[in-house]
Coordinates of N, CA and C in Angstrom, one line a residue:
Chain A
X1 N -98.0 154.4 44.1 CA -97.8 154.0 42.7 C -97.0 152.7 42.7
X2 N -96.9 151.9 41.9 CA -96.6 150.8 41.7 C -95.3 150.6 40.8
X3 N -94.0 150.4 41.0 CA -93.2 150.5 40.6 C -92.7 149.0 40.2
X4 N -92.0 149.0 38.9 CA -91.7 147.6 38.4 C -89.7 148.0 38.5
X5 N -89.2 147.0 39.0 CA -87.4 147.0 38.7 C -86.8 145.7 38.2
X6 N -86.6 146.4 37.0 CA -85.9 144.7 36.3 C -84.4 144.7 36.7
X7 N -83.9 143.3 36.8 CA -82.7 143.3 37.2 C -82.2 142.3 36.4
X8 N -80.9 142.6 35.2 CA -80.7 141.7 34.8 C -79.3 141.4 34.7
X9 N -78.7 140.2 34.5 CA -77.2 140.1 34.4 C -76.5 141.3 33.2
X10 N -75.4 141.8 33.6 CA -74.8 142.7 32.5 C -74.4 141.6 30.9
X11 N -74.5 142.2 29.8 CA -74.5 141.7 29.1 C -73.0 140.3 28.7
X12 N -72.4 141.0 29.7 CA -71.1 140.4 29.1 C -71.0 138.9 30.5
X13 N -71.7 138.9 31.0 CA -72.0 137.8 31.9 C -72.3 136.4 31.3
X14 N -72.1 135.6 31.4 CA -72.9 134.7 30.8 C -74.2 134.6 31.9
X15 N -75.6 133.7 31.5 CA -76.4 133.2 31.6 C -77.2 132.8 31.4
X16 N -76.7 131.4 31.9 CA -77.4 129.8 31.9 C -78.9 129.4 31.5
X17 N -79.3 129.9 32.5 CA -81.1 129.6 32.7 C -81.6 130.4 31.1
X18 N -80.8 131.3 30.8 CA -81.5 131.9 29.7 C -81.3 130.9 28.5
X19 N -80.1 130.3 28.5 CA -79.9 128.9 27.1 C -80.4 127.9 27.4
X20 N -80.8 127.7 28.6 CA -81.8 126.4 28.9 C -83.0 126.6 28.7
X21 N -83.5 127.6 28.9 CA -84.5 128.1 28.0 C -85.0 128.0 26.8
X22 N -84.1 128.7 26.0 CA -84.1 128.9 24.7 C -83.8 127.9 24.0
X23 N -82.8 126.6 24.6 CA -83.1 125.2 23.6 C -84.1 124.4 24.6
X24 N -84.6 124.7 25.3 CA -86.0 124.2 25.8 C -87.0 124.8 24.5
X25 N -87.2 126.0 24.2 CA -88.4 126.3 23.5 C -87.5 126.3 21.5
X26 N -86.7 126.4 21.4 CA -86.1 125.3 20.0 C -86.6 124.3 19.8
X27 N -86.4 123.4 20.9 CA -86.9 121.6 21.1 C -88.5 121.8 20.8
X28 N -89.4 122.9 21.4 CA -90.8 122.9 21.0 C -90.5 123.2 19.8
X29 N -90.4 123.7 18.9 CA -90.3 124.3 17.8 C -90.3 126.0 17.5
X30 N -90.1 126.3 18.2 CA -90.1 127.7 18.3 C -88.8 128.1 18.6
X31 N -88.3 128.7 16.9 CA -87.1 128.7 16.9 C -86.5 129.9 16.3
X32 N -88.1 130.9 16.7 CA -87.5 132.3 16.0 C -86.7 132.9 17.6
X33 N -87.1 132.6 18.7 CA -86.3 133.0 19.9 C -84.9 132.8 19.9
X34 N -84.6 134.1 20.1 CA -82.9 133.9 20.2 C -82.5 135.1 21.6
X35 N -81.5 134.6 22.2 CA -80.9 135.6 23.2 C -81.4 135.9 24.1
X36 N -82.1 134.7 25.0 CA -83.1 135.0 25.7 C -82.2 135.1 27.1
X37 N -82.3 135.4 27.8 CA -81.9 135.8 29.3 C -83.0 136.2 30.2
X38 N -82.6 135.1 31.5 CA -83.4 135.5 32.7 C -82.8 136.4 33.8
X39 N -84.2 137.5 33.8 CA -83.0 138.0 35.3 C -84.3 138.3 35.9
X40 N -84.6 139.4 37.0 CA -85.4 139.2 38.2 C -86.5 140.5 38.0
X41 N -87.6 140.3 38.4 CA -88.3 141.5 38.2 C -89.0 141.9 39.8
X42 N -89.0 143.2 40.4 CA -89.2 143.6 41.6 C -90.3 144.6 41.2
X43 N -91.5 143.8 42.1 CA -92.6 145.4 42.0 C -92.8 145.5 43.4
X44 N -93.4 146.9 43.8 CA -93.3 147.0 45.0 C -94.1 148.6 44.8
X45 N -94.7 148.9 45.9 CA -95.8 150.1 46.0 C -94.8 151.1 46.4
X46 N -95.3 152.4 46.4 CA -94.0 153.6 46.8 C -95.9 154.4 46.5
X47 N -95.4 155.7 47.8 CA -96.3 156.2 48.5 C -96.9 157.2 47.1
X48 N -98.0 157.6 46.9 CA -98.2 158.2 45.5 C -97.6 160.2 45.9
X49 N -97.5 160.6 47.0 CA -96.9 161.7 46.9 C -96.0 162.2 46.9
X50 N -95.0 161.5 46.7 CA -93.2 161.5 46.4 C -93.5 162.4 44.6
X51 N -92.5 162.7 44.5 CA -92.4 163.5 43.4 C -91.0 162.7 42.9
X52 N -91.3 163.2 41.4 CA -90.4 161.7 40.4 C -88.9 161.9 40.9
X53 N -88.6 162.5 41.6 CA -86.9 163.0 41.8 C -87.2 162.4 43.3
X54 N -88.3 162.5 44.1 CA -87.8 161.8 45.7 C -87.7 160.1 45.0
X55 N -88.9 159.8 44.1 CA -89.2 158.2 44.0 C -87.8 157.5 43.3
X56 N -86.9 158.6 42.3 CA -85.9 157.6 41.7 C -84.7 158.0 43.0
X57 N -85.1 158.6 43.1 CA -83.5 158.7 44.5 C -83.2 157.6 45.3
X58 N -85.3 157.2 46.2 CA -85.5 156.2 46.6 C -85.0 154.5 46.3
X59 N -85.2 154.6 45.2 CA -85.6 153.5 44.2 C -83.6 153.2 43.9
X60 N -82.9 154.0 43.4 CA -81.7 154.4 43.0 C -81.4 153.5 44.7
X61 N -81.1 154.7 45.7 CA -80.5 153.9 46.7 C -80.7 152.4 47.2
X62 N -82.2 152.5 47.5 CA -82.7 150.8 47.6 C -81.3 149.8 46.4
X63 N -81.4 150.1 45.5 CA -80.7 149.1 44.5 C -79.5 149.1 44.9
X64 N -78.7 150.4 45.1 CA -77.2 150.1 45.5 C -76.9 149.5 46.9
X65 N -77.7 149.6 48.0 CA -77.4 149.2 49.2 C -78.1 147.9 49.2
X66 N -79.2 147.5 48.8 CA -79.6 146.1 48.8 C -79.9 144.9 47.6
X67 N -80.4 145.8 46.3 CA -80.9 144.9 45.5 C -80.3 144.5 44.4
X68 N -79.4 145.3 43.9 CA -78.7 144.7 42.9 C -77.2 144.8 42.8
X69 N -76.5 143.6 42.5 CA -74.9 143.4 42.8 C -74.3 144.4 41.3
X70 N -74.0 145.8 41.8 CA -73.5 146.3 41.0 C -72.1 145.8 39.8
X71 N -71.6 145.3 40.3 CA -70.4 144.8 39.5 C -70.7 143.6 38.6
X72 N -71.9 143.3 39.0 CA -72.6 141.7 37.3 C -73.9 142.1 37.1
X73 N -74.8 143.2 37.8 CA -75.9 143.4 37.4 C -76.4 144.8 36.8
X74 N -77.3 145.1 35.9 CA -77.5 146.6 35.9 C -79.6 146.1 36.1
X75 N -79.8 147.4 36.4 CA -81.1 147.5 36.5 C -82.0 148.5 35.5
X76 N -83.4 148.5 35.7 CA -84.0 149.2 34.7 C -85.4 149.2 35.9
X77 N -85.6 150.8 36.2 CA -87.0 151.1 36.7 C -88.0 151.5 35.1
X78 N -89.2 150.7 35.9 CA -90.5 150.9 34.8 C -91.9 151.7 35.8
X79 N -92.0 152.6 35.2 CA -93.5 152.8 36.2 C -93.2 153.9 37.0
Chain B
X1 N -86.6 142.0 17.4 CA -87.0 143.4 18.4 C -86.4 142.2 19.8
X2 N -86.4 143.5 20.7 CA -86.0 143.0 22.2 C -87.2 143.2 22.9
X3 N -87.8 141.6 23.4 CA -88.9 141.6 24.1 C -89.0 141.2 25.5
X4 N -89.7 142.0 26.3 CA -89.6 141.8 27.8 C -90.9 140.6 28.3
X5 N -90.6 139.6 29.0 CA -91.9 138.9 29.1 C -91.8 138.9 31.0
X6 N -92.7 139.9 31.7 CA -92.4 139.7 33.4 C -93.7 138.9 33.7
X7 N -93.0 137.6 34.0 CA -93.9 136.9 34.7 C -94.0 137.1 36.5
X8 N -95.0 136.9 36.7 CA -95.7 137.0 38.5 C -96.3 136.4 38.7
X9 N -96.2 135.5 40.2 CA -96.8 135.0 41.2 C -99.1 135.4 40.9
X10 N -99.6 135.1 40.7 CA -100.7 136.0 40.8 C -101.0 136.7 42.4
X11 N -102.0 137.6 42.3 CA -102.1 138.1 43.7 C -102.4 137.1 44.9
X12 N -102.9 136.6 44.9 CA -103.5 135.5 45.6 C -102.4 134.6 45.9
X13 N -101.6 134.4 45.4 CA -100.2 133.4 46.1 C -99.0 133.9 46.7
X14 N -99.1 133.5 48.1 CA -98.0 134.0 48.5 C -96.6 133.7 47.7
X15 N -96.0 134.9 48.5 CA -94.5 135.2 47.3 C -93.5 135.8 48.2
X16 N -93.0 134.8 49.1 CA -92.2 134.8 50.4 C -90.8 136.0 50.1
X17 N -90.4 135.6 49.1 CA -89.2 136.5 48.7 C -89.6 137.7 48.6
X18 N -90.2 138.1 48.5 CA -90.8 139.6 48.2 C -91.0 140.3 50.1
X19 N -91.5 139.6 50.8 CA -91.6 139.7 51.8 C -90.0 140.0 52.7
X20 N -89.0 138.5 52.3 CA -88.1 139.0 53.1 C -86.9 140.4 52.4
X21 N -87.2 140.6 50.8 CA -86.8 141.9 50.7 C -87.4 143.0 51.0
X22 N -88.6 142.6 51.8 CA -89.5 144.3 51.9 C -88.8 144.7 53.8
X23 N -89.0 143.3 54.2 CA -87.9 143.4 55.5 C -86.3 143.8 55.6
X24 N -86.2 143.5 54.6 CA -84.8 144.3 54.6 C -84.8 145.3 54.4
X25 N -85.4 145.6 53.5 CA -85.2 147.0 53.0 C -85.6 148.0 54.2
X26 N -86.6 147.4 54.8 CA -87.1 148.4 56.2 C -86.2 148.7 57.4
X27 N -85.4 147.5 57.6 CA -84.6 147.2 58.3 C -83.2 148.6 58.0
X28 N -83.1 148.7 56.4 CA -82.1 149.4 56.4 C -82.4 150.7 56.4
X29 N -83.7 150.8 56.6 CA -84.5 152.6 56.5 C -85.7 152.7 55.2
X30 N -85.5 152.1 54.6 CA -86.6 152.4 53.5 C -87.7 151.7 54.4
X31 N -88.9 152.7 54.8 CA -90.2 152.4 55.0 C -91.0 152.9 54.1
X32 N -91.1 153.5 52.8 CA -92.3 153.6 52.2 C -92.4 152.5 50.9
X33 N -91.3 151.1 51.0 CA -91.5 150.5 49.8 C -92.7 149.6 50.5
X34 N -93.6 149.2 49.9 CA -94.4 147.9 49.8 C -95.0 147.2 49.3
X35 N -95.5 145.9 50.2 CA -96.4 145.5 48.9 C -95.3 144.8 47.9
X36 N -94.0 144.3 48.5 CA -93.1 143.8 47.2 C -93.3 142.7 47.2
X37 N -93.2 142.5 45.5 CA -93.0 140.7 45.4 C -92.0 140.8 43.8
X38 N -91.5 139.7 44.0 CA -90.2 139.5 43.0 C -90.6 138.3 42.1
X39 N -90.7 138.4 40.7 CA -91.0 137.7 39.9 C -89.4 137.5 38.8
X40 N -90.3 136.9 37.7 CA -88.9 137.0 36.7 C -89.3 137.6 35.3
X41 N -88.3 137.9 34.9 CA -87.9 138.3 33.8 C -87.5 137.9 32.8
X42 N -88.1 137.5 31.5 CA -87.3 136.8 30.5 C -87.4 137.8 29.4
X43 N -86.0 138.0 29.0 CA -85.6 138.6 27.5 C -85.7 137.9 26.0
X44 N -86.2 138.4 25.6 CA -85.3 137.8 24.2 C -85.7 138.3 23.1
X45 N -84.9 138.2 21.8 CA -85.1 138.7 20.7 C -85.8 137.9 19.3
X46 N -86.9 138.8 18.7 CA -87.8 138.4 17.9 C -87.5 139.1 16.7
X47 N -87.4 138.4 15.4 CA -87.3 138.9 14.0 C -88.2 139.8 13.8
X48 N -87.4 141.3 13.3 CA -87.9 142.4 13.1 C -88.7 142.2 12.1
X49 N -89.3 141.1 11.4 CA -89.7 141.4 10.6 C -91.3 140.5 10.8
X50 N -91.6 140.1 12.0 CA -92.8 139.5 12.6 C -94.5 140.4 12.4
X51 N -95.4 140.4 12.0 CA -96.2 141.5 12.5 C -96.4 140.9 14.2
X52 N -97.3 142.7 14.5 CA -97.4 142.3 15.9 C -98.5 141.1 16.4
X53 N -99.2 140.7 15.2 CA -100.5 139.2 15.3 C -99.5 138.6 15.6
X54 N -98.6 138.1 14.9 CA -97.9 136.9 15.0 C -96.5 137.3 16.3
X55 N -96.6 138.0 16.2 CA -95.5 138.4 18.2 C -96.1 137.6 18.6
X56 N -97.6 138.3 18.7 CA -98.0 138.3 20.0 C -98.3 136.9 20.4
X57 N -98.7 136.1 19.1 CA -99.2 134.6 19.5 C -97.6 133.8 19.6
X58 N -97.0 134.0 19.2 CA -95.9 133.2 19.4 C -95.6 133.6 20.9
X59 N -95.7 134.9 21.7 CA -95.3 134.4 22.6 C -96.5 134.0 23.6
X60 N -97.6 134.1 23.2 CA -98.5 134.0 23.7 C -98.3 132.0 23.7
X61 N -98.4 131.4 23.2 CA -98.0 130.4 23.0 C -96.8 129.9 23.5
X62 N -95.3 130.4 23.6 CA -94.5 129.5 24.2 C -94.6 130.3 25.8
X63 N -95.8 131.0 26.3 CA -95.6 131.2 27.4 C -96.6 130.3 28.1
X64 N -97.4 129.9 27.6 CA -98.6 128.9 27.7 C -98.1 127.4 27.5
X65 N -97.0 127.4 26.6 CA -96.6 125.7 26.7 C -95.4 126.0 27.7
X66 N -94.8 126.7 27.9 CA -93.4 126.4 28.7 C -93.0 127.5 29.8
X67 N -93.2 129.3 29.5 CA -92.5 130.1 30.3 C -93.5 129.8 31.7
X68 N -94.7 129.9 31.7 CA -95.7 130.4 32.5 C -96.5 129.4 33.2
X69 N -96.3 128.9 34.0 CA -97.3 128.3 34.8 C -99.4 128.7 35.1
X70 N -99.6 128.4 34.5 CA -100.6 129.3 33.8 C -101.9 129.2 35.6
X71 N -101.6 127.9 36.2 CA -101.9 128.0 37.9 C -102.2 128.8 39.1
X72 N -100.3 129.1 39.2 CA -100.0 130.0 39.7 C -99.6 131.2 39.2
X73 N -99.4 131.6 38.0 CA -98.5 132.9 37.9 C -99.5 133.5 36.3
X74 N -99.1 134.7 36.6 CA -99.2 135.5 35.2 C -98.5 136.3 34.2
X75 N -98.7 136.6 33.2 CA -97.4 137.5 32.5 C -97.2 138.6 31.4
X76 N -96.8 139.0 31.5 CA -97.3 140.8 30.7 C -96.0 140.5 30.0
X77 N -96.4 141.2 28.7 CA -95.3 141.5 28.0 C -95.3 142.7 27.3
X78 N -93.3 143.3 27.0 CA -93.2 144.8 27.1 C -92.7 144.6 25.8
X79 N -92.8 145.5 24.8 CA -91.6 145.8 24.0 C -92.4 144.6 22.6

């Protein structure tokens, strides 16, 4: 199965790339966009016979040991 | 509303970063993630009071003049 992991700065972070953005696409004219933030998206295959309790355990550990900096990031599994 | 827009590499282009987290991750004991590649994530918020025609082309539109590389990459949107 094909798993998607969004990783984004915690809210109370600031982030930059996301206001350079958003008066980037102001300056087009498109100025109903507000609060836009960039953070990282991770897809990655996981074996289809895992059952939903082995795959988030998996998925859970992967993030705290490698992929996301707990203390300025939170994450979000999709899929 | 809070809209997810995950942009990706398309298949056909390599996507090195994805590669050296699938090495790591193996490195640390996860062998059944693969197949990863790491794209981005842009958030942002759209007046609840948009229909979904007009969502969808406004972002269909500032992802075509500015988020998306329309070349190399592609992009799904959540929410």
């Amino acid at each position: 199965m094909r798993v998607k992991i969004l990783i984004r700065l915690k809210s109370q972070i600031l982030e930059p790339q996301g206001k350079v953005i958003e008066q980037s696409l102001n300056n087009l004219g498109f100025n109903e966009f507000n609060n836009i933030r960039q953070g990282k998206l991770i897809e990655l295959d996981l074996p289809d016979n895992l059952s939903k309790e082995e795959k988030d355990q998996k998925i859970d550990s992967a993030c705290k040991k490698l992929l996301v900096n707990d203390i300025i990031e939170e994450y979000e599994v999709l899929g």
